[in-house]
Structure formats: C-alpha cells, structure tokens
Amino acid sequence: MAAAASVQPASPARRIIACLDVRANDTGDLVVTKGDQYDVREKGDGGVRNHGKPVALAERYYQDGADEVSFLNITAFRDMVLADQPMLEVLRSSAQRVFVPLTVGGGIRSYVDGNGQSYSALDVADAYFRAGADKISIGSDAVDATRAFYASGRKGDGTSSIELISTKYGRQAVVVSLDPRRVYVADRGSTEHHCVGPLGSEKGTPKGPNGEAFAWYCCTVKGGREDSEFDVVQLAQAVEALGAGELLLNCINRDGQGNGYELELIQQVKSACTLPVIASSGAGCPEHFEDALAVGEADAALAAGIFHREEARVLTKSDVRKFNNSRGEGQLFKVDLKDQSGEMSATFFGRAVDKYYNMLKCGQVYTFQKGQVKAANKRYDSGDFVLSFEEHADIKAVEEDTNIPRISYDFKPLCDVANMPPETSVDVKAVVYSVQAPFTFVAKTSNKEMTKREIGLWDPSGSSGHSTMELVLWNERAVGTDFEIGAVVFLKKARISEFNQMKSLGSPAQLELHSDHEDSFLLMRKFKDFQDSGQQLASPSKFSNSSGQRKTIEECKQEDLKLASPGAMMGGGEKGVHKHTVVATLTSMPTDRAPYYSSCPQQVESNAPASRHATMRICNKKVSQRENGEWTCMGGHVSSYPEFRYLCRLNVLDHTDQMEVNLYDDVVKNLLGREARDYMAIFEAAHNGGEGAQPLKEVNQKMEWKKCSLVLRSSKEIWQENERVRYSVDSAQPIPLEQDARQMLGDIMASLEA
Ligand code: 1PR
C-alpha cells in the first residue's frame, strides 16, 4: 500500500530517496506537486496538484527514515533560478531540519538575466550548495553537454555544467537527471538506438500499441516537453565521461502510475555505464522498491507519489499480543491496510497500542503518518516490508473515501462451512442470534487471565432452511465489540475448529458488524421471518460446553456442598466458584417486582482486567431519583435519565430438583429478544391495569417454561447471617424439542451399551 513512510536503509548502498517535485502554484506559492506522466495539473479544475509545503514534507520524510531527500524545481528551466529566492529559502530551512543528504535540481545551467548579466551553471550550483545542498541534479543541460561531447569526438571542453561543478565539488556532488520516454519499434534493426526487448514479460514493460516487441528510450528536455536525439545509453556514457557521479533515471511513461519501475530501462543503463543508478518513477508499493533494487540492480530507489499518499483502509486487526524480550515486557498488534496501490501490513508497538487499538476499526479509512517502513520479519509478516508505528505515530480517521477499495469477501454458507476440514479459513456472512457475556478465567497452561465469549451465528442455508455455528472470540475481541441479536456480521478468514465433532469459527482476521450494509437487509429479513415462525435455536456447542458434563440440578447442589465459604482460605481441592451446565426449564417471570433496574449510564474508567484496552465502560450501578428529578448512583454520578438493564431472579427446575438463579442483562435480552428499556414500557403498562397485561404475557412467553441449556456459576454468599449458594446464569440457550429428544436418545443408547 502507499505509505507516509519510507524504507529503512538495509545497507548504505541500497538507499531510498524521497523526491519532492516543487513548483509555484497558480497563486505563486511554492508547493510540492506530483504529476501523472509529468502532467501536474488536476484533471478537473486544471490547478496544480498540491501535496503540501516543501520544508514540512521534507522534514517528515526525513523523520520517517528517508536516506536522502531530493528537491526538483520542475519549472526552473524557464526561470532565472538565482532570482528564485523562495527555492533557496526552502533549501536553507530544510538544511537546518533534515539531516540526510539533500539534492536539488532544476535550472542548473548558464543563463543571462534581464539586465544582461551572465551567470554560469557553477554560479547557480554555488548558490545551491551555499544554501545547504549536498548534491545538485542537472537535467536539460546534461543533454546539451552530451551533444557537445559527441560533436567534439567524445571529448569535453571543460565548460559544461557537469565538468565545472564536478571539478570544483567532486563527482559525488553531480547527479544527472534523465527524463526518458519509450519509443516502440518492431525490431532492433529498425533503429540505430540502443533497444530493450523482447517486451511483454511478467512484471516487465508491455508491448507497444501495435504489438511492437522492442523499445528505445529517448531523452527529453524541459520536463518532457521536447525530445532529444539521444537515447539513455548515449547520454549515460557521455555524462559519465564528463564527470557525473550518479544518474537519476526517471521514466515519463511510469511517472505517477504506481505500477512499478521500468526494469528494462534500469538494467540497460546499469550495464551501459559504471555510474550508480537511482531508479525513479512508478513506485506504488514496497515490492516495487525491492524489484528496482534486486531485479533492476539499481543502487537506490527514488519515489514521490507513494510518500505523499497516506490514506488507507484498515482491512484486518489482530488481538493485542504481549511479549517479553531482553528489553522487558512489550505489546503489539497488527493490521492489514489497503489503498489504491495494494495491501500492506502494519505493526503497532508499545504506547501506540494503547493509543490506537480501540480507535482503529476494520473497514474504516484513516491517514497514517509518522510510521516507518521496515524490512518484514519473515517469521511474523507476509510480504517484504511492513509499516511500523510507535508512540509518535499520527493517525486520524477520515471520511469514507470510495476510491480506496473495500475489503473483498468470498462468503461461504454455514451449511458448507460445517463440512469443511478444521483449520480452513473462510469468509462468512451471518446474523447474530445469541450473545454470551464475556467470561474471564485463568488458563491452566499459561496461568494467564483470558476472556472468552461465544456468539451464535445463523444463516438461511442448508436443507432445513437455516444453519447455525458458534463464533468464539478471545480477549480484546471478546470485550471490544458490542454484539446485538439480529445484527449482521461479516467475518474475513475465520478459522474452523472442531471439538466433539462440532465445528466452530474463531480468530477471524477481520470482523465487521454490517447491519446498515445493503447486503445485510435481505439476511436480516430472513432472520426475522425465521424468528416469527416460532422455531427455536440452540447454540450447537452448548450441549457439550466448556465445563464438560451436563449435570442435573441435584448433582450441581451436591457438588456445591464442597464450595469454599466466603472469605475462607481454600485448601484440599476446595474452590470458590463452580461452573455447571444443566438442562432445566425456566419457570414464570416474576410479576410482583420488575425484572430490570434503572442503571447509571455514565462512562467511567475501566479497571477490569478483561478490558485492559477498553479504557472506558458504562457504570451500570443502580440509580435512584432525587427530588430535583436527577438520577444518582452509589458512585456519585448524576444523570438526567437512567438506562435500564435486566436483573431477574427466577426458579429453574429439572426432573431432580429446582433452584433459584440470577439472570443478567445480556442473557435475558438474548432470551426475550428485546432491550430492557422496551420491556420496562410493557411491564409498566401491564401494571397500570387495563389491556396492558396481555402484551406482557406474550413477551414473557418467549422464555417462560422453555427448556434451556444453562451455563451456571455458583459461589457461596452470606444472606441474612446464613450461608447460601448463589447461582448466576452465564448463558441460556433454548433447546429445540427435536434436538433435545435426539440428545436423550443418544444418552439412553450410550447407557444401554455401557
Ligand atoms: O531540466 O535541469 O531544469 O531539471 C528539471 C528537473 O525537473 C529534472 O530533474 C526533471 O526530471 C524534473 N521535472 C521536470 N518536469 C517535471 C514534471 O513532473 N513535470 N519532474 C519533472 C520530474 C520525475 C521524478 C518523480 C518520479 C517519481 N519528476 O522526479 O518524482 O517520477 O515519481 P513517482 O512517485 O510517480 O514514481 P532541469
């Protein structure tokens, strides 16, 4: 992808040079511009493209790691350059802030000003060197010098700009800039010029419009406006003999196209002379630099447009990973970015993780600045280069830019996913039908705290007209996304796992909630129809959940006799919390007290370990109304209106016993399919008498007397000076009768065989 950063030098010989094409815009200000095949005017209004101020950009590219910075004053051929004080000022200011070699080009030639005063090319170069340049770059004048060189039998006369400047400042200070354009020919014999070809290979230059398989490169002057009689080989050999130290090899056909360097051109010039060659024109992604350096064998690669463009879409975002190395503990996360020119990975380290993990959302467009392009670490990265962002990175969300390609998916229906082998990665589009609250525990193997969350996915595929599958999310992903039942989720590269012959999805490279996407409406409508049909869903894995065996209520209670007392030291295998899975029937909703409470909607700082990176959370404490109408919670927060959350105590029973359980907001919302706020309105209407009782009855029927697979947590508490066991429901999934019957039949068969 295009990046606002530059490649870190792999070695001094493989430099990356940021180039700023500078010219006055139509109001006379000096701006950095960038052309398409040397045309710097916008397609629409014809104004000069403006990428920003020269000094600020030069400084940014230097900070981003550019090995050198070049300023090319692209309209200087028609100016009296020594009268161009703004350009000299740009050099002076840059020299104070940019501490890598500065090259300046444009207008380095002899000329006579309006008063008849003559200036030599050396006078011009002197002024540039005094202003802070380390090298000067000669374009049009090098073509004139080449002409004189061949005219005098391949000899210089000591008066050309190249000779004068290299004699005074040394060869290394003289760059010759070539502006060649392709001239196609059918075969080598049809021209006297040095040809490349046959063309048309992969990554190479395409054949000509009439199928011509060969081309030579014609050197132009005055920014491509006029052709010369020389090809690049002739020019390179002449300027080498005259004393040039380096060649800046542009290609008008490739300039600003972002489709790679002209590799045949670079190879041709490299083999025609011994001068170092700076490949230029066409860089669109990091691989292009690699091609120029490795395939073209250039000594350095220069680019302009790629450094000015910095908008990209976030395609995927990983979880945060903690690591330990010799410098101590660290953290990182990775994203895949995409812009018009391609894709690239980026890694965020240290404080940049805290700063940007929550901000960056998959699918959104941002500007990325102050990163560094580094060689990829093959163990962890794909591609040759990766962007790296530390604390000083500067990233901003921008409005949707439809020019930046969206993420592309290859969706597979869930019924097909169920038949794919484990470890396969798939793209899935499905509706969320169940949402488990995030659950934090300490992993036995690593002794680290982990947070897990299971989301039930539904789609209308398969012979029964619908399929389901569980999506398992971990840590930041588990707490960082607000899932709502009925929302449509797009998963990119979700990995298929299998446990107890049950498939599930996990670790998606990208997860997008996409309910407002046009593709989602049909899916949401089908899900609504399915809900209205009264069919029930069960999350497939809930029959064999994480705690293993399904137990009866009696078995749970027996086991819970061994629970540690509150505050007691634990020993002899005692635990403070037990986890159970039971299949039980939910009895009636309480009607004497509201199964919800008014809660504090204020944002507070999160100190929960599971939400290390979600720095804020909703308070959710109970609130009561004061006389002035405001609401306050125990935490002292004051709000104008409360939020409402379910909090419900009810009896559940199976054939062995019954118990009272607590159900919280996510679980009840899941069962009733509506928010507590909506339920409150129905509940209050029912308690105001009249006809309100019937709607409440209908809503409650969605969960009353439903057989469910319940994941329970039990712990002891003191209640009115007595010890009792408290049961909280982590998840409740209704069991379709048919599925339950099959399960029971399986159990019976298993016990008969035992
Ligand atoms: O002829 O000595 O006055 O020098 C003029 C200088 O200005 C030359 O070096 C010439 O290359 C340059 N120049 C003149 N006109 C233009 C133009 O764009 N209209 N730009 C121009 C040269 C080419 C590269 C460009 C690369 C990379 N621009 O400098 O930066 O092609 O671009 P990319 O990112 O698209 O790959 P004189």
CSV table of C-alpha atoms in Angstrom, one decimal, residues 113-289:
chain,number,residue,atom,x,y,z
A,113,ASP,CA,19.3,37.7,-16.8
A,114,GLY,CA,17.1,40.7,-17.9
A,115,ASN,CA,19.9,43.2,-17.2
A,116,GLY,CA,22.3,41.4,-19.5
A,117,GLN,CA,24.2,39.9,-16.6
A,118,SER,CA,25.6,36.4,-17.3
A,119,TYR,CA,25.6,33.5,-14.8
A,120,SER,CA,27.4,30.2,-15.2
A,121,ALA,CA,26.0,26.9,-14.1
A,122,LEU,CA,28.7,26.9,-11.5
A,123,ASP,CA,27.3,30.2,-10.1
A,124,VAL,CA,23.9,28.5,-9.8
A,125,ALA,CA,25.4,25.4,-8.2
A,126,ASP,CA,27.4,27.6,-5.8
A,127,ALA,CA,24.2,29.3,-4.6
A,128,TYR,CA,22.5,25.9,-4.0
A,129,PHE,CA,25.5,24.5,-2.2
A,130,ARG,CA,25.7,27.6,0.0
A,131,ALA,CA,22.0,27.3,0.8
A,132,GLY,CA,22.6,23.7,2.1
A,133,ALA,CA,22.5,21.3,-0.9
A,134,ASP,CA,24.9,18.3,-0.8
A,135,LYS,CA,24.4,17.4,-4.4
A,136,ILE,CA,23.0,19.2,-7.5
A,137,SER,CA,21.0,17.4,-10.2
A,138,ILE,CA,21.3,18.5,-13.8
A,139,GLY,CA,18.6,17.7,-16.4
A,140,SER,CA,18.2,19.6,-19.6
A,141,ASP,CA,21.8,21.0,-19.5
A,142,ALA,CA,23.2,17.5,-19.5
A,143,VAL,CA,21.6,16.8,-22.8
A,144,ASP,CA,23.3,19.9,-24.2
A,145,ALA,CA,26.6,18.7,-22.8
A,146,THR,CA,26.0,15.3,-24.4
A,147,ARG,CA,25.5,17.0,-27.8
A,148,ALA,CA,28.8,18.9,-27.4
A,149,PHE,CA,30.6,15.8,-26.2
A,150,TYR,CA,29.7,13.8,-29.3
A,151,ALA,CA,30.2,16.7,-31.6
A,152,SER,CA,33.8,17.1,-30.4
A,153,GLY,CA,34.6,13.4,-30.9
A,154,ARG,CA,33.6,12.2,-27.4
A,155,LYS,CA,35.5,14.9,-25.5
A,156,GLY,CA,34.5,17.5,-23.1
A,157,ASP,CA,35.8,21.1,-23.4
A,158,GLY,CA,35.7,21.8,-19.7
A,159,THR,CA,32.8,24.3,-19.9
A,160,SER,CA,29.8,22.2,-19.4
A,161,SER,CA,27.9,22.4,-16.1
A,162,ILE,CA,28.8,18.8,-15.3
A,163,GLU,CA,32.6,19.4,-15.8
A,164,LEU,CA,32.6,22.7,-14.0
A,165,ILE,CA,30.7,21.5,-10.9
A,166,SER,CA,32.4,18.1,-10.6
A,167,THR,CA,35.8,19.8,-10.9
A,168,LYS,CA,35.1,22.2,-8.1
A,169,TYR,CA,32.9,20.0,-5.8
A,170,GLY,CA,33.8,16.4,-6.9
A,171,ARG,CA,32.0,13.9,-8.9
A,172,GLN,CA,29.8,12.7,-6.0
A,173,ALA,CA,28.2,16.1,-5.9
A,174,VAL,CA,26.9,15.9,-9.5
A,175,VAL,CA,23.7,13.9,-10.3
A,176,VAL,CA,22.4,13.8,-13.9
A,177,SER,CA,18.7,13.5,-14.1
A,178,LEU,CA,17.3,11.7,-17.2
A,179,ASP,CA,13.7,12.1,-18.4
A,180,PRO,CA,13.4,9.4,-21.0
A,181,ARG,CA,10.2,8.3,-22.7
A,182,ARG,CA,9.7,5.0,-24.5
A,183,VAL,CA,9.9,4.8,-28.3
A,184,TYR,CA,8.5,1.5,-29.6
A,185,VAL,CA,10.0,-0.3,-32.6
A,186,ALA,CA,9.1,-3.6,-34.3
A,187,ASP,CA,12.7,-4.9,-34.2
A,188,ARG,CA,16.2,-3.9,-33.2
A,189,GLY,CA,17.2,-3.4,-36.8
A,190,SER,CA,14.7,-0.6,-37.4
A,191,THR,CA,16.6,1.9,-35.3
A,192,GLU,CA,20.2,2.9,-34.5
A,193,HIS,CA,19.3,3.4,-30.9
A,194,HIS,CA,20.0,1.0,-28.1
A,195,CYS,CA,16.9,-1.1,-27.7
A,196,VAL,CA,15.4,-3.3,-25.0
A,197,GLY,CA,13.3,-6.3,-25.7
A,198,PRO,CA,11.6,-8.5,-26.4
A,199,LEU,CA,9.0,-6.8,-24.2
A,200,GLY,CA,5.9,-8.3,-22.6
A,201,SER,CA,7.3,-10.4,-19.9
A,202,GLU,CA,5.6,-10.7,-16.5
A,203,LYS,CA,6.4,-7.6,-14.3
A,204,GLY,CA,8.1,-6.2,-17.4
A,205,THR,CA,7.2,-3.4,-19.9
A,206,PRO,CA,4.2,-4.3,-22.1
A,207,LYS,CA,4.5,-4.4,-25.8
A,208,GLY,CA,3.7,-1.4,-27.9
A,209,PRO,CA,0.1,-0.5,-29.1
A,210,ASN,CA,0.7,-2.3,-32.4
A,211,GLY,CA,2.4,-5.3,-30.7
A,212,GLU,CA,5.9,-3.8,-31.0
A,213,ALA,CA,8.2,-6.0,-29.0
A,214,PHE,CA,11.2,-3.6,-28.7
A,215,ALA,CA,11.7,0.0,-27.5
A,216,TRP,CA,14.5,2.5,-27.0
A,217,TYR,CA,14.4,5.4,-24.5
A,218,CYS,CA,14.5,8.9,-25.9
A,219,CYS,CA,16.0,11.5,-23.5
A,220,THR,CA,13.8,14.6,-23.3
A,221,VAL,CA,14.4,18.1,-22.0
A,222,LYS,CA,12.3,20.8,-20.3
A,223,GLY,CA,10.3,18.4,-18.2
A,224,GLY,CA,9.4,16.1,-21.1
A,225,ARG,CA,8.2,18.8,-23.3
A,226,GLU,CA,10.9,18.3,-26.0
A,227,ASP,CA,12.6,15.2,-27.3
A,228,SER,CA,16.3,15.0,-27.9
A,229,GLU,CA,18.2,12.9,-30.4
A,230,PHE,CA,19.9,10.8,-27.7
A,231,ASP,CA,18.9,7.5,-26.1
A,232,VAL,CA,19.7,6.8,-22.5
A,233,VAL,CA,22.8,4.7,-23.2
A,234,GLN,CA,24.3,7.6,-25.2
A,235,LEU,CA,23.5,10.1,-22.5
A,236,ALA,CA,24.7,7.9,-19.7
A,237,GLN,CA,28.0,7.2,-21.3
A,238,ALA,CA,28.6,10.8,-22.2
A,239,VAL,CA,27.9,12.2,-18.8
A,240,GLU,CA,30.0,9.6,-17.1
A,241,ALA,CA,32.9,10.7,-19.3
A,242,LEU,CA,32.2,14.3,-18.5
A,243,GLY,CA,32.4,13.7,-14.7
A,244,ALA,CA,28.8,13.0,-13.4
A,245,GLY,CA,28.8,11.0,-10.2
A,246,GLU,CA,25.3,9.4,-10.3
A,247,LEU,CA,22.3,9.1,-12.6
A,248,LEU,CA,18.7,9.8,-11.6
A,249,LEU,CA,16.8,7.6,-14.0
A,250,ASN,CA,13.2,8.7,-14.4
A,251,CYS,CA,10.7,7.3,-16.9
A,252,ILE,CA,7.9,9.5,-18.2
A,253,ASN,CA,5.7,6.6,-19.1
A,254,ARG,CA,5.9,5.3,-15.5
A,255,ASP,CA,5.8,8.6,-13.6
A,256,GLY,CA,2.9,8.7,-11.0
A,257,GLN,CA,1.4,5.4,-12.3
A,258,GLY,CA,2.2,3.3,-9.2
A,259,ASN,CA,2.6,0.2,-11.3
A,260,GLY,CA,6.3,-0.4,-10.8
A,261,TYR,CA,9.6,0.8,-12.1
A,262,GLU,CA,10.7,0.4,-15.7
A,263,LEU,CA,13.0,-2.5,-15.0
A,264,GLU,CA,14.4,-3.0,-18.6
A,265,LEU,CA,15.4,0.7,-18.6
A,266,ILE,CA,17.3,0.4,-15.3
A,267,GLN,CA,19.1,-2.8,-16.5
A,268,GLN,CA,20.0,-1.2,-19.8
A,269,VAL,CA,21.6,1.9,-18.2
A,270,LYS,CA,23.3,-0.2,-15.4
A,271,SER,CA,25.0,-2.3,-18.0
A,272,ALA,CA,26.0,0.7,-20.2
A,273,CYS,CA,28.0,2.6,-17.6
A,274,THR,CA,29.6,2.2,-14.2
A,275,LEU,CA,27.8,5.1,-12.5
A,276,PRO,CA,25.4,4.4,-9.6
A,277,VAL,CA,21.8,4.5,-10.8
A,278,ILE,CA,18.9,5.8,-8.9
A,279,ALA,CA,15.7,4.1,-10.2
A,280,SER,CA,12.8,6.5,-10.4
A,281,SER,CA,9.1,6.7,-11.5
A,282,GLY,CA,6.4,4.2,-10.8
A,283,ALA,CA,6.8,3.0,-7.2
A,284,GLY,CA,3.3,2.0,-6.0
A,285,CYS,CA,4.1,-0.5,-3.2
A,286,PRO,CA,7.1,-1.7,-1.2
A,287,GLU,CA,7.6,-4.7,-3.6
A,288,HIS,CA,8.4,-2.2,-6.4
A,289,PHE,CA,11.4,-0.9,-4.4
